[in-house]
Coordinates of C-alpha atoms and ligand atoms in Angstrom, one line a residue:
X1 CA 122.3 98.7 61.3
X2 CA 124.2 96.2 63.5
X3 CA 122.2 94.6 66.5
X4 CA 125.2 94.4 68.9
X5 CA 125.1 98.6 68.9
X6 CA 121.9 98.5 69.7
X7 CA 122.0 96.0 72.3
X8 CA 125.1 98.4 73.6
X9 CA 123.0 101.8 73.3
X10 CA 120.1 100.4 75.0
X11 CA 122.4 98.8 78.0
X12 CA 124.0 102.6 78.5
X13 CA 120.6 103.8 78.8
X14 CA 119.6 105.5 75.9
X15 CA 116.3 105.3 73.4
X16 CA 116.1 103.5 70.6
X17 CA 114.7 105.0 67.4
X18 CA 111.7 103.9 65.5
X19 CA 113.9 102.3 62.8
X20 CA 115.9 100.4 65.1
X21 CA 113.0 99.1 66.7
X22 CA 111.7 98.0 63.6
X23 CA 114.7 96.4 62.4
X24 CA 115.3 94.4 65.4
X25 CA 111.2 93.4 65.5
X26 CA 112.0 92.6 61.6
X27 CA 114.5 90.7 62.0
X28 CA 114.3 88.6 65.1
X29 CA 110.7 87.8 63.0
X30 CA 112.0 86.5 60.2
X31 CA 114.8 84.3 61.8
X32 CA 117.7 86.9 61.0
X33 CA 118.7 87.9 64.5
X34 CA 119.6 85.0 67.0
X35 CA 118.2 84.8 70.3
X36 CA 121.4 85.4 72.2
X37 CA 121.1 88.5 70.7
X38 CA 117.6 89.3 71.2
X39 CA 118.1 88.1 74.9
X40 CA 120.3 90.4 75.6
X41 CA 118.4 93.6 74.2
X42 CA 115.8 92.1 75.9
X43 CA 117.8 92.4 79.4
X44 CA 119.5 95.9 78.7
X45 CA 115.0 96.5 77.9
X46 CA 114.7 94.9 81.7
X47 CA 117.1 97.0 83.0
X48 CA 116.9 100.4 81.3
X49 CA 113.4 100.7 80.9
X50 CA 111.9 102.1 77.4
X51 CA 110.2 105.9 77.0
X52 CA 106.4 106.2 75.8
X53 CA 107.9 106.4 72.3
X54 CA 110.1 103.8 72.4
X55 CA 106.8 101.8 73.9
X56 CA 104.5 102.7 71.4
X57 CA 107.0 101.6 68.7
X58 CA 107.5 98.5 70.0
X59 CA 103.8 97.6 70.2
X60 CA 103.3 98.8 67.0
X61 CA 106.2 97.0 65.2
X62 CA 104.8 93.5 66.5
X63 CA 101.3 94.4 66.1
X64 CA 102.7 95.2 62.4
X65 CA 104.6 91.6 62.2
X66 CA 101.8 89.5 61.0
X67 CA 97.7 90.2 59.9
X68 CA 96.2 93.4 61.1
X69 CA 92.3 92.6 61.4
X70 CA 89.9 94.8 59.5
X71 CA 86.4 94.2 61.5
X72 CA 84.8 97.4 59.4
X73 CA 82.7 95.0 57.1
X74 CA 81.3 93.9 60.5
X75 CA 81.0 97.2 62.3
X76 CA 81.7 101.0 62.3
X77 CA 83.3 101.0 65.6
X78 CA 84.6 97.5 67.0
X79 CA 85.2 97.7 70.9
X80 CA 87.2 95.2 72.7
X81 CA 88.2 94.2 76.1
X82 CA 91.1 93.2 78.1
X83 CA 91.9 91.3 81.5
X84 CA 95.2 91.3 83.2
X85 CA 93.2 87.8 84.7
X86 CA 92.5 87.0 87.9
X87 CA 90.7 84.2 90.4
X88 CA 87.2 83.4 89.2
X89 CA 87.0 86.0 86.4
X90 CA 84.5 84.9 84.1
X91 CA 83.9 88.5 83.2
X92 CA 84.0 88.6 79.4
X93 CA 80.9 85.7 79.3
X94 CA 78.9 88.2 80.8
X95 CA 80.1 91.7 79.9
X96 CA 80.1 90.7 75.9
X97 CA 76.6 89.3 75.7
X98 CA 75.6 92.4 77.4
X99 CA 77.6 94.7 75.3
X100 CA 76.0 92.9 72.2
X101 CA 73.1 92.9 73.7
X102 CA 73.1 96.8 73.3
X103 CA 73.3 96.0 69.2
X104 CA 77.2 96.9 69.6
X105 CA 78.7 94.0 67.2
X106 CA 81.5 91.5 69.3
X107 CA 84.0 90.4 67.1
X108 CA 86.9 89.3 69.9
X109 CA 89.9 87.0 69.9
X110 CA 90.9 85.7 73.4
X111 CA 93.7 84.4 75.3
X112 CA 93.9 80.5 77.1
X113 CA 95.2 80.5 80.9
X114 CA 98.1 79.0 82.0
X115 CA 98.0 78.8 85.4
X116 CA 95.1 78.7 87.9
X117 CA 92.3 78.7 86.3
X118 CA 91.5 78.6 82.1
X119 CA 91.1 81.4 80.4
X120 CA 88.0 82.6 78.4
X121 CA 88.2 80.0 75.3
X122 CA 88.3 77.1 78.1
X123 CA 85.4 78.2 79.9
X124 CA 83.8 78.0 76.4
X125 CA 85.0 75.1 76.0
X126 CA 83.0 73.3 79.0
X127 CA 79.5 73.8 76.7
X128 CA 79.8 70.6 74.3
X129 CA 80.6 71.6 71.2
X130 CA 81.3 74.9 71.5
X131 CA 83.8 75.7 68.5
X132 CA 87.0 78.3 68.9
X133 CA 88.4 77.9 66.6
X134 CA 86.8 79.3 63.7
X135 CA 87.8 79.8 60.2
X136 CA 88.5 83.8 59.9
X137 CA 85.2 83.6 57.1
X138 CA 83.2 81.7 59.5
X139 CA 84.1 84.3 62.0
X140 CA 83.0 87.0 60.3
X141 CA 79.9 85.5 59.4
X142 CA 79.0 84.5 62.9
X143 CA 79.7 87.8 64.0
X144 CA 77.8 89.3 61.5
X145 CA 74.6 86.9 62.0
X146 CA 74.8 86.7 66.1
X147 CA 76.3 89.7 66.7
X148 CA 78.8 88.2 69.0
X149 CA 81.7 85.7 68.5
X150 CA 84.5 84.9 70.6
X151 CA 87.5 82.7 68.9
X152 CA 90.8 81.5 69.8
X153 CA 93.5 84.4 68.9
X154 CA 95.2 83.4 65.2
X155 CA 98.6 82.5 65.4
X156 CA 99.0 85.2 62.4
X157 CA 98.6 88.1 65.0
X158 CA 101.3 89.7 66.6
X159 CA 103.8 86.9 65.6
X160 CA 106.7 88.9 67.0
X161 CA 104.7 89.0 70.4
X162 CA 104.9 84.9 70.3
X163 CA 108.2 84.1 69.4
X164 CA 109.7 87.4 71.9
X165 CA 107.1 86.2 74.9
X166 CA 108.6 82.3 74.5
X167 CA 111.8 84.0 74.7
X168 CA 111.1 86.1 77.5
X169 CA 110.1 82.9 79.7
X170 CA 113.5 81.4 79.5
X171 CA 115.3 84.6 80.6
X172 CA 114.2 85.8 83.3
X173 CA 112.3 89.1 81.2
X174 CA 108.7 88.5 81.3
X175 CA 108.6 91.6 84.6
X176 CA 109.3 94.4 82.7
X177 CA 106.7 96.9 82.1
X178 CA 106.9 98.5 78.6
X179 CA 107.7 94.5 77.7
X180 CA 104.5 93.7 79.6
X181 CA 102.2 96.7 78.0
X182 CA 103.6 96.3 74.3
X183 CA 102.9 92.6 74.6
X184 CA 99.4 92.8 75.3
X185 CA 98.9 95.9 73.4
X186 CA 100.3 95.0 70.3
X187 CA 98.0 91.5 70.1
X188 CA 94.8 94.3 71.2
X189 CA 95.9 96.4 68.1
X190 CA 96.2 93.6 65.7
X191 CA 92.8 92.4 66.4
X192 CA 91.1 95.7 65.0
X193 CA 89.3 97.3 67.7
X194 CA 89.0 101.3 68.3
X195 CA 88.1 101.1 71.7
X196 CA 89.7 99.1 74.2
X197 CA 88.5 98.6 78.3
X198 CA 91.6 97.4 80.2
X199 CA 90.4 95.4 82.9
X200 CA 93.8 95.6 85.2
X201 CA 93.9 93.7 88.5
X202 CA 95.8 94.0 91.6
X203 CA 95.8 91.7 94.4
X204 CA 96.6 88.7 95.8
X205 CA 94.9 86.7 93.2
X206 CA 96.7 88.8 90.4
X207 CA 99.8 89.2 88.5
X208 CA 100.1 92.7 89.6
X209 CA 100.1 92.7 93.5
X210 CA 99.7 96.4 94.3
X211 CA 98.1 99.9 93.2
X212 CA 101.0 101.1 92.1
X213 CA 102.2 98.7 89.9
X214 CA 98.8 98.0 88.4
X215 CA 98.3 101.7 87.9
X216 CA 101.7 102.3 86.0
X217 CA 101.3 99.2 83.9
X218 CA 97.4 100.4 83.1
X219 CA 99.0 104.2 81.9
X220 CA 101.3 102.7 79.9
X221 CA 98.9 100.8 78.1
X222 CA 96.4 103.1 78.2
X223 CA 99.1 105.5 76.6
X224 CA 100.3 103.1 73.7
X225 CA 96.5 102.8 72.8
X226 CA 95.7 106.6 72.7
X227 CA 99.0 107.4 70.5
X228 CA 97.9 104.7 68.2
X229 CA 94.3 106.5 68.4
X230 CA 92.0 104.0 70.0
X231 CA 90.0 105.6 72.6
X232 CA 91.0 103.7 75.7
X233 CA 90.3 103.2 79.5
X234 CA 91.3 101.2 82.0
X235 CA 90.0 99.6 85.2
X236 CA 92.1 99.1 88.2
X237 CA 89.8 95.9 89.9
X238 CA 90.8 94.7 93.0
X239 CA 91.1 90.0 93.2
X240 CA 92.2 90.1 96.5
X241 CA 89.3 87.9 96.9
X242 CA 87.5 85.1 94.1
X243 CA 85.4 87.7 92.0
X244 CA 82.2 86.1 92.4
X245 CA 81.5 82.5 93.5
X246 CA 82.6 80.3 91.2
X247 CA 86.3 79.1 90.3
X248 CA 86.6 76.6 87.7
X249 CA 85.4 76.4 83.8
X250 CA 81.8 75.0 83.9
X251 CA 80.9 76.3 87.3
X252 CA 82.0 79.9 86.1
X253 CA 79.9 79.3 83.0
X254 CA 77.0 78.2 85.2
X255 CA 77.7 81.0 87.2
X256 CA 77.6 83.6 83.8
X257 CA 74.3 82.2 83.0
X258 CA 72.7 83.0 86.2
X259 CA 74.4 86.5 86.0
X260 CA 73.0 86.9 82.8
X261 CA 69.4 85.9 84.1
X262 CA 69.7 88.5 86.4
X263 CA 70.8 86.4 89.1
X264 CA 74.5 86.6 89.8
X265 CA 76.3 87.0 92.7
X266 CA 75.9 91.1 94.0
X267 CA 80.2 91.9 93.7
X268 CA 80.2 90.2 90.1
X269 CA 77.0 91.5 88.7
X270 CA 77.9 94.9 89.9
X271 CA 81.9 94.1 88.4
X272 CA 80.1 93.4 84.7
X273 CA 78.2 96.5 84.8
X274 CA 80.7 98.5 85.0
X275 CA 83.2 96.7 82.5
X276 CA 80.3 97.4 80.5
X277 CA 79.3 100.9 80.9
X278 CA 82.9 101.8 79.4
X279 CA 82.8 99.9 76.7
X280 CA 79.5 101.3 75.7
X281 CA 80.4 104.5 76.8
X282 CA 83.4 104.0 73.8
X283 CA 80.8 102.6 71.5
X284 CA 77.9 104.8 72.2
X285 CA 78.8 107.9 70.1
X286 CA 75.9 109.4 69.7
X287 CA 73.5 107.2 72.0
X288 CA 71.8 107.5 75.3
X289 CA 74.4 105.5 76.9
X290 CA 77.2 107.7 75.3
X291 CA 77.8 108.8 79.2
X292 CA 79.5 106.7 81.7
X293 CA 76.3 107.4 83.9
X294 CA 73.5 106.5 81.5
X295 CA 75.7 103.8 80.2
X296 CA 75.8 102.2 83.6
X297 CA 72.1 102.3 84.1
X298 CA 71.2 100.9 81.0
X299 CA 73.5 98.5 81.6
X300 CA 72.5 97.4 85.1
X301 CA 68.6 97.0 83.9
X302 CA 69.4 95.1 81.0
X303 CA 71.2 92.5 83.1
X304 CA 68.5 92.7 86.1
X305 CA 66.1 92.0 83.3
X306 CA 67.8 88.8 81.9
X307 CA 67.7 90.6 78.4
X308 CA 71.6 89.7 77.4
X309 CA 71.4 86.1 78.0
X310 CA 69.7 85.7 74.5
X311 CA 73.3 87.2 72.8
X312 CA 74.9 84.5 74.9
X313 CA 72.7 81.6 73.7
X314 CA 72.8 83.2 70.1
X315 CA 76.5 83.0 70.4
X316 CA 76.4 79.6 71.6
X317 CA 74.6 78.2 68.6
X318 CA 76.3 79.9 65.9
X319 CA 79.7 78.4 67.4
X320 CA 78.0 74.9 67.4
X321 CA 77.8 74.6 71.2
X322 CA 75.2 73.0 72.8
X323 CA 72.3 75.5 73.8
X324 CA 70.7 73.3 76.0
X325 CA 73.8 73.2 78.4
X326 CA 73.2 76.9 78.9
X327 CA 69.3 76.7 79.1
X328 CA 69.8 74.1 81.7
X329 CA 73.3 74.7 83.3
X330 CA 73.2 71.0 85.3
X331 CA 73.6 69.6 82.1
X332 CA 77.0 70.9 82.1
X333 CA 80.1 68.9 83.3
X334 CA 79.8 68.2 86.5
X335 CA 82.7 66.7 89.0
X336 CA 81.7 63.5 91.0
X337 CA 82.5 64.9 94.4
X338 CA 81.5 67.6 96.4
X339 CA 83.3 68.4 99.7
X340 CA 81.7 71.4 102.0
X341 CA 84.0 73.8 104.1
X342 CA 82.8 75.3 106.9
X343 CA 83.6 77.9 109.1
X344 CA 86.3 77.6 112.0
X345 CA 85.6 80.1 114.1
X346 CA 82.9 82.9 115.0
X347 CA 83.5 86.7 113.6
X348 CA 83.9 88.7 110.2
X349 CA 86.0 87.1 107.6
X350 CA 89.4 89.5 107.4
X351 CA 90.8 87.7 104.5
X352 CA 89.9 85.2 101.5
X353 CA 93.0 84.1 100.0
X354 CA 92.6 84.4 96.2
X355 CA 95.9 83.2 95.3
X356 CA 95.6 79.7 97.7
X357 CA 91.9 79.1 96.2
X358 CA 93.4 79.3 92.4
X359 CA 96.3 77.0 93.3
X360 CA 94.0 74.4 95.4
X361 CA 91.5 74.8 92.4
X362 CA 94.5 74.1 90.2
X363 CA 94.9 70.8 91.9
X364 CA 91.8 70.1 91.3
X365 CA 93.0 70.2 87.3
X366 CA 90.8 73.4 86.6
X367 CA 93.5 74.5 84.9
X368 CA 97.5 74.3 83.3
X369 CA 100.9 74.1 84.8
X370 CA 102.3 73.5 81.2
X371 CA 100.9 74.9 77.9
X372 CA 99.7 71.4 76.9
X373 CA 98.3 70.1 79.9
X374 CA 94.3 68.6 79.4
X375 CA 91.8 70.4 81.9
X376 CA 88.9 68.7 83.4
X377 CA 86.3 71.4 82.9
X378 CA 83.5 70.2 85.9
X379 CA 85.9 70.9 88.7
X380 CA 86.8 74.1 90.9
X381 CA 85.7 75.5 93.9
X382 CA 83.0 77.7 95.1
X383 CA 83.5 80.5 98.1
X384 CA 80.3 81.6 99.4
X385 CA 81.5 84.2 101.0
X386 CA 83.2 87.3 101.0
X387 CA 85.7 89.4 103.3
X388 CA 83.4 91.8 105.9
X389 CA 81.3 88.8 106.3
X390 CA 80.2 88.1 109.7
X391 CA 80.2 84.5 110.1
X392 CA 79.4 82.1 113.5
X393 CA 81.5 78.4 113.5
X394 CA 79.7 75.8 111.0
X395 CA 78.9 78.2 108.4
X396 CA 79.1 77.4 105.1
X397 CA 82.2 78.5 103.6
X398 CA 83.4 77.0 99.8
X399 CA 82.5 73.9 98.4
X400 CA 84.9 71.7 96.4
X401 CA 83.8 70.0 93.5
X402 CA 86.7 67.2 92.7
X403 CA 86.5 64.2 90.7
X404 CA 88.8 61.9 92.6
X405 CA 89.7 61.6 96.4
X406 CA 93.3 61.9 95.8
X407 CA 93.0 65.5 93.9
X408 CA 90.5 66.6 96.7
X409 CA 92.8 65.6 99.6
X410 CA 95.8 67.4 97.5
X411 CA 93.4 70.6 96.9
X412 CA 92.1 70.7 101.0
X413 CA 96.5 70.5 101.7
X414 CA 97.1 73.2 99.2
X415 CA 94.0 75.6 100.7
X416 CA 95.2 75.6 104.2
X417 CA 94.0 78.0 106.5
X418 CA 92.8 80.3 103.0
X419 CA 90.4 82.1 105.8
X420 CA 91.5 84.6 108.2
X421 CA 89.1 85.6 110.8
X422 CA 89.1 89.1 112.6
X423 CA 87.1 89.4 116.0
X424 CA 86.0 93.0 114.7
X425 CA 84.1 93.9 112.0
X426 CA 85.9 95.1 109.0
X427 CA 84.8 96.9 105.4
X428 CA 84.1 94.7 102.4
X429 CA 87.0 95.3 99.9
X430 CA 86.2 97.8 97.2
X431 CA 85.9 96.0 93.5
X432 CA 87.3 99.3 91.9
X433 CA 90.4 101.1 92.9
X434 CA 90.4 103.6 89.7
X435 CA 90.2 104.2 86.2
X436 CA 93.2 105.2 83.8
X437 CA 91.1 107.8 81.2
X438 CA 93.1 107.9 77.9
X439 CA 91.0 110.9 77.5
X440 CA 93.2 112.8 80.2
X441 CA 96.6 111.3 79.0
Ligands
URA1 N1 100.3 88.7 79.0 C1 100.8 88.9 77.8 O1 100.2 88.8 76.7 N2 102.1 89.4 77.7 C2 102.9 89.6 78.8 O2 104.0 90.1 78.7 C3 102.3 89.4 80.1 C4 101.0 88.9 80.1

């Protein structure tokens, strides 16, 4: 097999097999194939699109390039979840505790952010101590003792993914959707779960901007999962608007914890119920909460109740963090300014600019323009309010927590005018926009 033929057959349009799929995968791996060459497949992929079997053979040959977990000596049925990442989403700190609190074992690797604000693993990070990066034994045996555990993903997994995604950067070939899916996917598949909730977002504070494109790039992850037979479903969740209050790592963990306690803000306690409900719909064969409905009860008392925020703290401890940060949340870092904005003019609020709230909270150094950048952990922003809200002049609207004057003045320049007012009321903004059933795929 030659790679310039297939780079040729792919630019006229047509579908590679499996076998050249996996010698390409197989040999870009191992250093055989060149990049030029892989750059240019990877165009003609930009261009020409791949079919839901080329798709699925793709994910699968990266997902096959390095160590495929086996989480069976932890649990019968390992469930996972996803987020295409958005402003303020501190989603999994909530959602896994709660799962686990439901005695479904969390075994899960996940992702740092580049970009506005961390990821997962550096909101973690805020609690002193807190250790992701685990040995794989130490893994298991966390997960195994606490039920939960959430590491750093190995840099055995999905290797292929890595060195293609670096490569993708520099060419102008990360927007392509069956590059997109199979990236993601094939890192999901590697890390051993048999159900998988896609959390997709659309909106301003997202990757994906509208319905359409988050719908298509949910079914085509949605379909590599089914025909690798997970059971799969994904969420279409609307960030035109901060989900929740808090933006930034240690106020979004403060922020978990009160959502845990039963106390989180209305839009993200009722976002982590759901999230929820379908990944203990997936895990519930057999149980009450085996039906969406029932699943999403049990899954709103148990949070009301404060009843999940003991699988957090367990979590916590057996990753050496410290618990008391969590008891207390003050004790976490905390940035030496705070800077209150307020309302400009009287009405409801027709916009809340997600994407100008993660780039001022960006400036703020909440999170990365390069992959090696340091985060300060105590700073970000909080909005107080949400679009529908009727507001008069001088009413509290975010507060900026910065730790120098210079990064606060740069963060106020960088929010503008991230308010837009309407002089008539308006609707909220829905959280959900749909669901992509792998059941009906
Ligand atoms: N996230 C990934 O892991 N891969 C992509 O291609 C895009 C987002």
């Amino acid at each position: 097999m030659r790679m310039d033929e297939l780079i040729e057959k792919k630019r006229e349009g047509q579908a590679l097999t499996e076998s050249e799929i996996r010698f390409f995968i197989g040999g870009y791996t191992a250093g055989d194939i060149p990049d030029y060459q892989m750059a240019a497949l990877l165009m003609a992929i930009y261009f020409q699109g791949m079919n839901r079997a080329e798709t699925v053979n793709l994910t699968m040959a990266m997902a096959e390039s390095g160590d495929m977990l086996d989480l069976s000596d932890i649990c019968d049925y390992a469930v996972d979840k996803h987020s295409s990442g958005g402003v303020g989403d501190k989603t999994s700190l909530v959602v896994l505790p709660l799962v686990a609190s439901f005695g479904v074992p969390i075994a899960k690797m996940s992702g740092r952010g580049l970009g506005a604000t961390g990821g997962t693993l550096d909101k973690l990070e805020s609690i002193s101590g807190f250790n992701v990066n685990l040995s794989e034994a130490e893994f298991r045996r966390v997960a195994r003792e606490a039920g939960i555990v959430i590491v750093g993903q190995s840099k055995s997994l999905a290797p292929a993914d890595g060195k293609i995604y670096a490569l993708r950067d520099v060419t102008g070939t990360v927007a392509s959707r069956p590059l997109i899916a199979s990236s993601i996917m094939s890192k999901k598949l590697a890390a051993g779960a048999s159900g998988i909730v896609l959390d997709v977002k659309l909106g301003r504070g997202a990757f994906m901007k509208t319905l359409e494109e988050a719908r298509a790039l949910a079914t085509a992850m949605v379909q590599i999962g089914v025909d690798a037979g997970r059971d799969m479903v994904a969420l279409l969740s609307d960030v035109n608007q901060p989900l929740g209050v808090a933006v930034g790592n240690a106020l979004e963990v403060a922020e978990a914890v009160r959502t845990l306690r039963g106390e989180g803000p209305p839009d993200f306690h009722q976002h982590c119920v759901e999230v929820a409900a379908h990944m203990l719909r997936l895990a519930g064969k057999g149980e009450r909460w085996s039906e969406l409905a029932g699943a999403r009860a049990e899954a709103d008392r148990v949070l009301k109740a404060g009843a999940a925020f003991e699988d957090l703290r367990r979590m916590v401890e057996g990753q050496g963090g410290d618990v008391s940060q969590i008891d207390d949340p003050r004790k976490l870092p905390q940035a030496k300014l705070r800077y209150n904005l307020h309302a400009r003019a009287s009405g409801y609020l027709a916009a809340i600019l997600a994407d100008q709230i993660a780039w001022a909270t960006l400036t703020l150094g909440a999170g990365r323009r390069a992959k090696d950048d340091e985060i300060d952990h105590a700073v970000g922003i909080e909005v107080h309010c949400n679009v529908g809200d009727a507001v008069t002049a001088g009413d509290l609207l975010m507060t900026l927590h910065a730790n120098d004057e210079a990064s606060l003045q740069a963060a106020l320049d960088e929010l503008g005018a991230a308010v837009e007012y309407s002089p008539a009321p308006l609707e909220p903004l829905p959280l959900f926009h749909g669901v992509v059933d792998g059941r009906e795929l």
